[in-house]
Short mmCIF file of C-alpha atoms in Angstrom, two decimals:
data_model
loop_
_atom_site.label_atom_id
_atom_site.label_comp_id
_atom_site.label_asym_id
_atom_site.label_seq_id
_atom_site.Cartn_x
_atom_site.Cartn_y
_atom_site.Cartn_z
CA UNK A 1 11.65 20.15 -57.96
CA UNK A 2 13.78 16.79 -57.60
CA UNK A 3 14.48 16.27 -53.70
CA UNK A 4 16.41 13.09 -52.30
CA UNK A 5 14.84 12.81 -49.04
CA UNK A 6 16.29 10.20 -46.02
CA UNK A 7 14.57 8.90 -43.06
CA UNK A 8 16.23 6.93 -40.46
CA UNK A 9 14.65 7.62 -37.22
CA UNK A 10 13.50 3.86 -36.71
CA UNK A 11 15.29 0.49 -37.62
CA UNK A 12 13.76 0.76 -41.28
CA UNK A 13 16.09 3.11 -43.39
CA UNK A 14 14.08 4.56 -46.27
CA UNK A 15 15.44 7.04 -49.14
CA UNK A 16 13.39 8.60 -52.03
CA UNK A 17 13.77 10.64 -54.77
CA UNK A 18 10.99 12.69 -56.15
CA UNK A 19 10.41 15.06 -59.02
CA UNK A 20 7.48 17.80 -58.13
CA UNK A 21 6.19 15.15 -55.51
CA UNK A 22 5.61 12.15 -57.79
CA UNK A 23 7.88 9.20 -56.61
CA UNK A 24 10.77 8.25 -58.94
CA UNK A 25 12.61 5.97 -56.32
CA UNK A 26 12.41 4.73 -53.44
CA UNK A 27 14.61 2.08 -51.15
CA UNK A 28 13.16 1.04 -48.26
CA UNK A 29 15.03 -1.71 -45.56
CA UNK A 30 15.32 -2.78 -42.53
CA UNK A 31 18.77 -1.18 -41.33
CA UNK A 32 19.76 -3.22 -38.39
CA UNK A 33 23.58 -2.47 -37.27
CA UNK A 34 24.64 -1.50 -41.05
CA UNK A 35 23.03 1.54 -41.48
CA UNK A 36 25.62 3.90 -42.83
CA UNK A 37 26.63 1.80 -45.07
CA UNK A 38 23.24 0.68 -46.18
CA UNK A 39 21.68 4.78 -46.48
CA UNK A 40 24.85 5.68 -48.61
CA UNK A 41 24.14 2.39 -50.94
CA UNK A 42 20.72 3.31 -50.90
CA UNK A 43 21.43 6.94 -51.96
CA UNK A 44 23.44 5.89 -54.70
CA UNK A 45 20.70 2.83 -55.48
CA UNK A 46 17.87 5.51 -55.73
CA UNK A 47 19.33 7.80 -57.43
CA UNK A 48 21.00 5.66 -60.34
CA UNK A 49 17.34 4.59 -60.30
CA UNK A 50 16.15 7.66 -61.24
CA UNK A 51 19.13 8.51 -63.73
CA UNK A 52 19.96 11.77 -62.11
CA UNK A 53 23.48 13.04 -60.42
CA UNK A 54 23.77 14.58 -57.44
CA UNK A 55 24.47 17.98 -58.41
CA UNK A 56 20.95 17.52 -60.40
CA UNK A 57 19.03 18.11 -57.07
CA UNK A 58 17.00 20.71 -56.19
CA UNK A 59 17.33 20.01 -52.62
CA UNK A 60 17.06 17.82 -49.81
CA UNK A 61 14.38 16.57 -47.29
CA UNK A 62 15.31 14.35 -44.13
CA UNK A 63 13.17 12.98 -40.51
CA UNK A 64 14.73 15.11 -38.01
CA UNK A 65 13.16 12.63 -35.32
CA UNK A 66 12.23 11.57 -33.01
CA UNK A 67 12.95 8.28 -33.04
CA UNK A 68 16.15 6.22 -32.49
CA UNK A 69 19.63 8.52 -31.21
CA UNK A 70 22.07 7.02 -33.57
CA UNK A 71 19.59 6.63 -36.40
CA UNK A 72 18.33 9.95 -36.62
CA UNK A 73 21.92 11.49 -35.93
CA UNK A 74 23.25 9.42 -39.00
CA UNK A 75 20.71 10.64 -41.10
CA UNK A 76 20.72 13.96 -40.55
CA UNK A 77 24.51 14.33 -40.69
CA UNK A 78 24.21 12.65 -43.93
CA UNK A 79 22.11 15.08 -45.58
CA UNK A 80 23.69 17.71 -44.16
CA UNK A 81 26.87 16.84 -45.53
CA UNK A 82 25.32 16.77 -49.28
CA UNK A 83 23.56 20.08 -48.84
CA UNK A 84 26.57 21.41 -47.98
CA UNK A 85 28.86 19.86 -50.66
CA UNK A 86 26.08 20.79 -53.54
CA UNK A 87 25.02 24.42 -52.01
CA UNK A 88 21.35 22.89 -52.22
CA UNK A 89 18.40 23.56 -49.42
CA UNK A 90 17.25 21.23 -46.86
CA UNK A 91 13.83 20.81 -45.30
CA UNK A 92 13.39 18.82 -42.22
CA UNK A 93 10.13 17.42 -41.11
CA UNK A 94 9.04 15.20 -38.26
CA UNK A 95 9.06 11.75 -38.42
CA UNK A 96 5.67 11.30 -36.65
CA UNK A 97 3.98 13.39 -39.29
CA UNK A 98 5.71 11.53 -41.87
CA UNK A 99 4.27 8.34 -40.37
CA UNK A 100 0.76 9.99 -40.37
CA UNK A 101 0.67 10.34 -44.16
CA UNK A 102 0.51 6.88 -44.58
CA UNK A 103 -3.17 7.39 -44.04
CA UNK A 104 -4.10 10.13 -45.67
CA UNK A 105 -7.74 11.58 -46.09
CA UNK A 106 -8.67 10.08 -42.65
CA UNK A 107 -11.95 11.20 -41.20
CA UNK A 108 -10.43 10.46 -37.83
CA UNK A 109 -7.63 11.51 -35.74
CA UNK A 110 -4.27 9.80 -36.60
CA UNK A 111 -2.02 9.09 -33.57
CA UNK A 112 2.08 7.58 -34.72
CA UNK A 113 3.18 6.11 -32.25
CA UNK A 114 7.19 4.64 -32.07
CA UNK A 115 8.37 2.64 -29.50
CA UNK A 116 11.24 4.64 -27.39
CA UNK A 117 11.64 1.86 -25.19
CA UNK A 118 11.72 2.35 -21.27
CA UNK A 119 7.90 1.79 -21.20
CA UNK A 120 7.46 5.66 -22.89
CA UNK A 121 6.31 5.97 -26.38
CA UNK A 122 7.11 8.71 -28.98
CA UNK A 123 3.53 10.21 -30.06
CA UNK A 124 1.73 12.34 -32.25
CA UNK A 125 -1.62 13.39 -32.71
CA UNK A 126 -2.46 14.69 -35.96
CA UNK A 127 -5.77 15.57 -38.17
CA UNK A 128 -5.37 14.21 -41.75
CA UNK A 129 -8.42 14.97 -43.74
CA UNK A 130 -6.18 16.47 -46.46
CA UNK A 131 -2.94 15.09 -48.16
CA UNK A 132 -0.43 16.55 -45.35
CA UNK A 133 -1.60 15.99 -41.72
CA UNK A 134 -1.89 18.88 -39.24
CA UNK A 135 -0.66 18.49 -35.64
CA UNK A 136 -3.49 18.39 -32.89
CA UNK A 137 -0.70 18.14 -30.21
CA UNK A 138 2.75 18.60 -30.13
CA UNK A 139 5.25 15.69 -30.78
CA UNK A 140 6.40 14.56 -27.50
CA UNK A 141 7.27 11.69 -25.13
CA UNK A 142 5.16 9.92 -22.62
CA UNK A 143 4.11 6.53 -21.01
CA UNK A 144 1.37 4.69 -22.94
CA UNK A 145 -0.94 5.28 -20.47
CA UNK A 146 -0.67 8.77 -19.66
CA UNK A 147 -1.56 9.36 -23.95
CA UNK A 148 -4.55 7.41 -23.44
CA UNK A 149 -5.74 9.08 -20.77
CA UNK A 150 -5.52 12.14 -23.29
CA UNK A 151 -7.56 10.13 -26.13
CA UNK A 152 -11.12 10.85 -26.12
CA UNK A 153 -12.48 9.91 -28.96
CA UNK A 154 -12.11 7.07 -31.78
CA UNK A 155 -8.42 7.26 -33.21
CA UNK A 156 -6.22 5.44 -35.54
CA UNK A 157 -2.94 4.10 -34.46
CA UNK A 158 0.30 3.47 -36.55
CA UNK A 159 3.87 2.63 -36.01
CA UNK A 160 5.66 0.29 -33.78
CA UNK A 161 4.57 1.81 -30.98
CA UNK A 162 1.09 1.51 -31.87
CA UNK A 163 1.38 -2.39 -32.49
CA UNK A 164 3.38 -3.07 -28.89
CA UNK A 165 1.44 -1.40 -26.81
CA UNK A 166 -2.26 -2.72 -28.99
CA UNK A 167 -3.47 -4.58 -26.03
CA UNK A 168 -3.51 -1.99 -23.31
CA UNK A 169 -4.30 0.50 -26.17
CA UNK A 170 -7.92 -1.83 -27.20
CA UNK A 171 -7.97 -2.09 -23.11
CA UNK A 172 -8.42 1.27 -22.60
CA UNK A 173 -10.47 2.69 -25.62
CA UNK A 174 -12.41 -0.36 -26.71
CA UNK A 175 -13.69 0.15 -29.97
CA UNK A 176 -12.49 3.60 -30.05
CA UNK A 177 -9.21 2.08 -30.93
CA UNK A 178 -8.28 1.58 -34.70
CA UNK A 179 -5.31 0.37 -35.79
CA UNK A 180 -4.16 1.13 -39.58
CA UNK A 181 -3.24 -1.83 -41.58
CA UNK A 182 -0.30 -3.91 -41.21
CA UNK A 183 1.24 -2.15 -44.34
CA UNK A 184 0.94 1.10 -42.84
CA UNK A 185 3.35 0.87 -40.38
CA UNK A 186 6.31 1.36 -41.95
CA UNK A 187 7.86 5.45 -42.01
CA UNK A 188 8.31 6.19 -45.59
CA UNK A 189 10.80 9.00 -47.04
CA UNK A 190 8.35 8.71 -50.21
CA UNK A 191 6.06 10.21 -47.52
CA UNK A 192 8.10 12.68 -46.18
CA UNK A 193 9.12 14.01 -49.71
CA UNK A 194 5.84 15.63 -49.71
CA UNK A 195 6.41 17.41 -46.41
CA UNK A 196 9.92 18.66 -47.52
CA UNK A 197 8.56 19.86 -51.00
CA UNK A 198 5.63 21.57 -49.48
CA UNK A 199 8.22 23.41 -46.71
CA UNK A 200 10.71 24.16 -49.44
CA UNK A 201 7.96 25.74 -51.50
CA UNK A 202 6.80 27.96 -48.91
CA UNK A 203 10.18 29.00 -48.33
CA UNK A 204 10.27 27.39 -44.85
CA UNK A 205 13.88 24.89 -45.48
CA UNK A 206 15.81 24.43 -42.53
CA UNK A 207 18.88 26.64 -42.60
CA UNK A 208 22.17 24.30 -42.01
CA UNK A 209 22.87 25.23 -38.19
CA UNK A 210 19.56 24.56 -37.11
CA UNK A 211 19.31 20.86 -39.14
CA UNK A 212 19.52 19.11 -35.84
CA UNK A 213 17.86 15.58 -34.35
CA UNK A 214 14.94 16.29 -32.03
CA UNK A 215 15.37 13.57 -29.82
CA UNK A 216 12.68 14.65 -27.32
CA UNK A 217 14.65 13.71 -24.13
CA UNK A 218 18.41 13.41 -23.13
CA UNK A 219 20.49 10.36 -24.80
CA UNK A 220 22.03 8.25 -22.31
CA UNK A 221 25.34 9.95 -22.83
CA UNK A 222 23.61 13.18 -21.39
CA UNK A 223 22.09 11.65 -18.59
CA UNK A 224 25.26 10.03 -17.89
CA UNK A 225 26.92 13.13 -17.72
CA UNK A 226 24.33 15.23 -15.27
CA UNK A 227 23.93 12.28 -13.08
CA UNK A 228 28.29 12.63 -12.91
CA UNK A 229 27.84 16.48 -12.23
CA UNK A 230 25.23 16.33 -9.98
CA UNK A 231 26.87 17.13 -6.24
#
């Protein structure tokens, strides 16, 4: 099966394209204010990369979120643009899980963490013993230190969040806090290829009205709004 799969639910934009789950191409940068123009390049970089067309896919896998409002949107109104101008399916995944595959085989508990900024934290919890993690805990939002008052046990950190918040994390756990290397830190869509493939196998793709961001909490725009509606 040859999937194109996008992630852009944090400031690093990352395509892939993958045949049966081995990598054929992948494009991986640091967005910054560009990033439509920079995911369509890369689209067109990995793919010319891999000497296949468009209307070659099998289907599509993208990071529904959560993560950044305008990243994810972009993204996910990308792909769903292809799948519908090729007819092909779509499987979205979640970005944290993506992010926990970077450490695959883990005898411990893997917890992605991305900054969401106002001193709250996207997390994830997952168990990764095999090649695709398992979710302990729903994806959700919280303050740093409300999640470690959850931890128990010795866990490995990831993502951004993970590295701005590693002194109260080592605070609070001690050497129950592990923190992956620096390498690891990065969401990869070579990653989440494996999570689309092993959805689309099992027949779980996303139909097209329900591809949508899960942003976790209201955007600004929406809070803007209730806050004018409220009496």
């Amino acid at each position: 099966m040859r999937l194109l799969t996008v992630d852009t639910s944090t400031s690093t934009c990352s395509v892939a394209l993958t045949r049966d789950g081995r990598l054929a191409a992948e494009y991986l940068v640091d967005s910054g204010r560009t990033l439509t123009e920079r995911l369509l390049a890369a689209i067109e970089t990995v793919l010319a990369a891999g000497a296949l067309e468009l209307a070659e896919l099998d289907g599509f896998g993208v990071a529904l979120g959560p993560g950044a409002f305008t990243g994810v949107r972009i993204g996910v109104a990308t792909v769903k643009g292809l799948a519908i101008a090729t007819g092909k399916p779509v499987a979205g995944f979640s970005s944290l899980a993506m992010l926990a595959m970077n450490l695959p085989f883990s005898p411990l508990p893997v917890c992605p963490l991305f900054d969401a900024r106002k001193n709250e934290v996207y997390a994830g919890l997952y168990r990764c013993d095999g090649a695709i993690p398992e979710p302990l805990v729903p994806d959700r939002v919280l303050s740093p230190v409300q999640l470690l008052e959850e931890i128990t046990g010795p866990t490995i950190f990831v993502g951004d969040g993970a590295l701005r918040y590693r002194d109260l994390i080592e605070t609070n756990l001690h050497e129950g806090a592990i923190f992956a290397p620096s390498y690891c830190h990065l969401p990869r869509a070579g990653a989440g290829a494996l999570l689309a493939l092993e959805l689309l196998r099992s027949g779980e793709g996303t139909p097209l009205p329900l591809l949508n961001p899960a942003y976790l909490r209201p955007s600004e725009a929406e809070l803007a709004k209730i806050r004018r509606e409220m009496p």
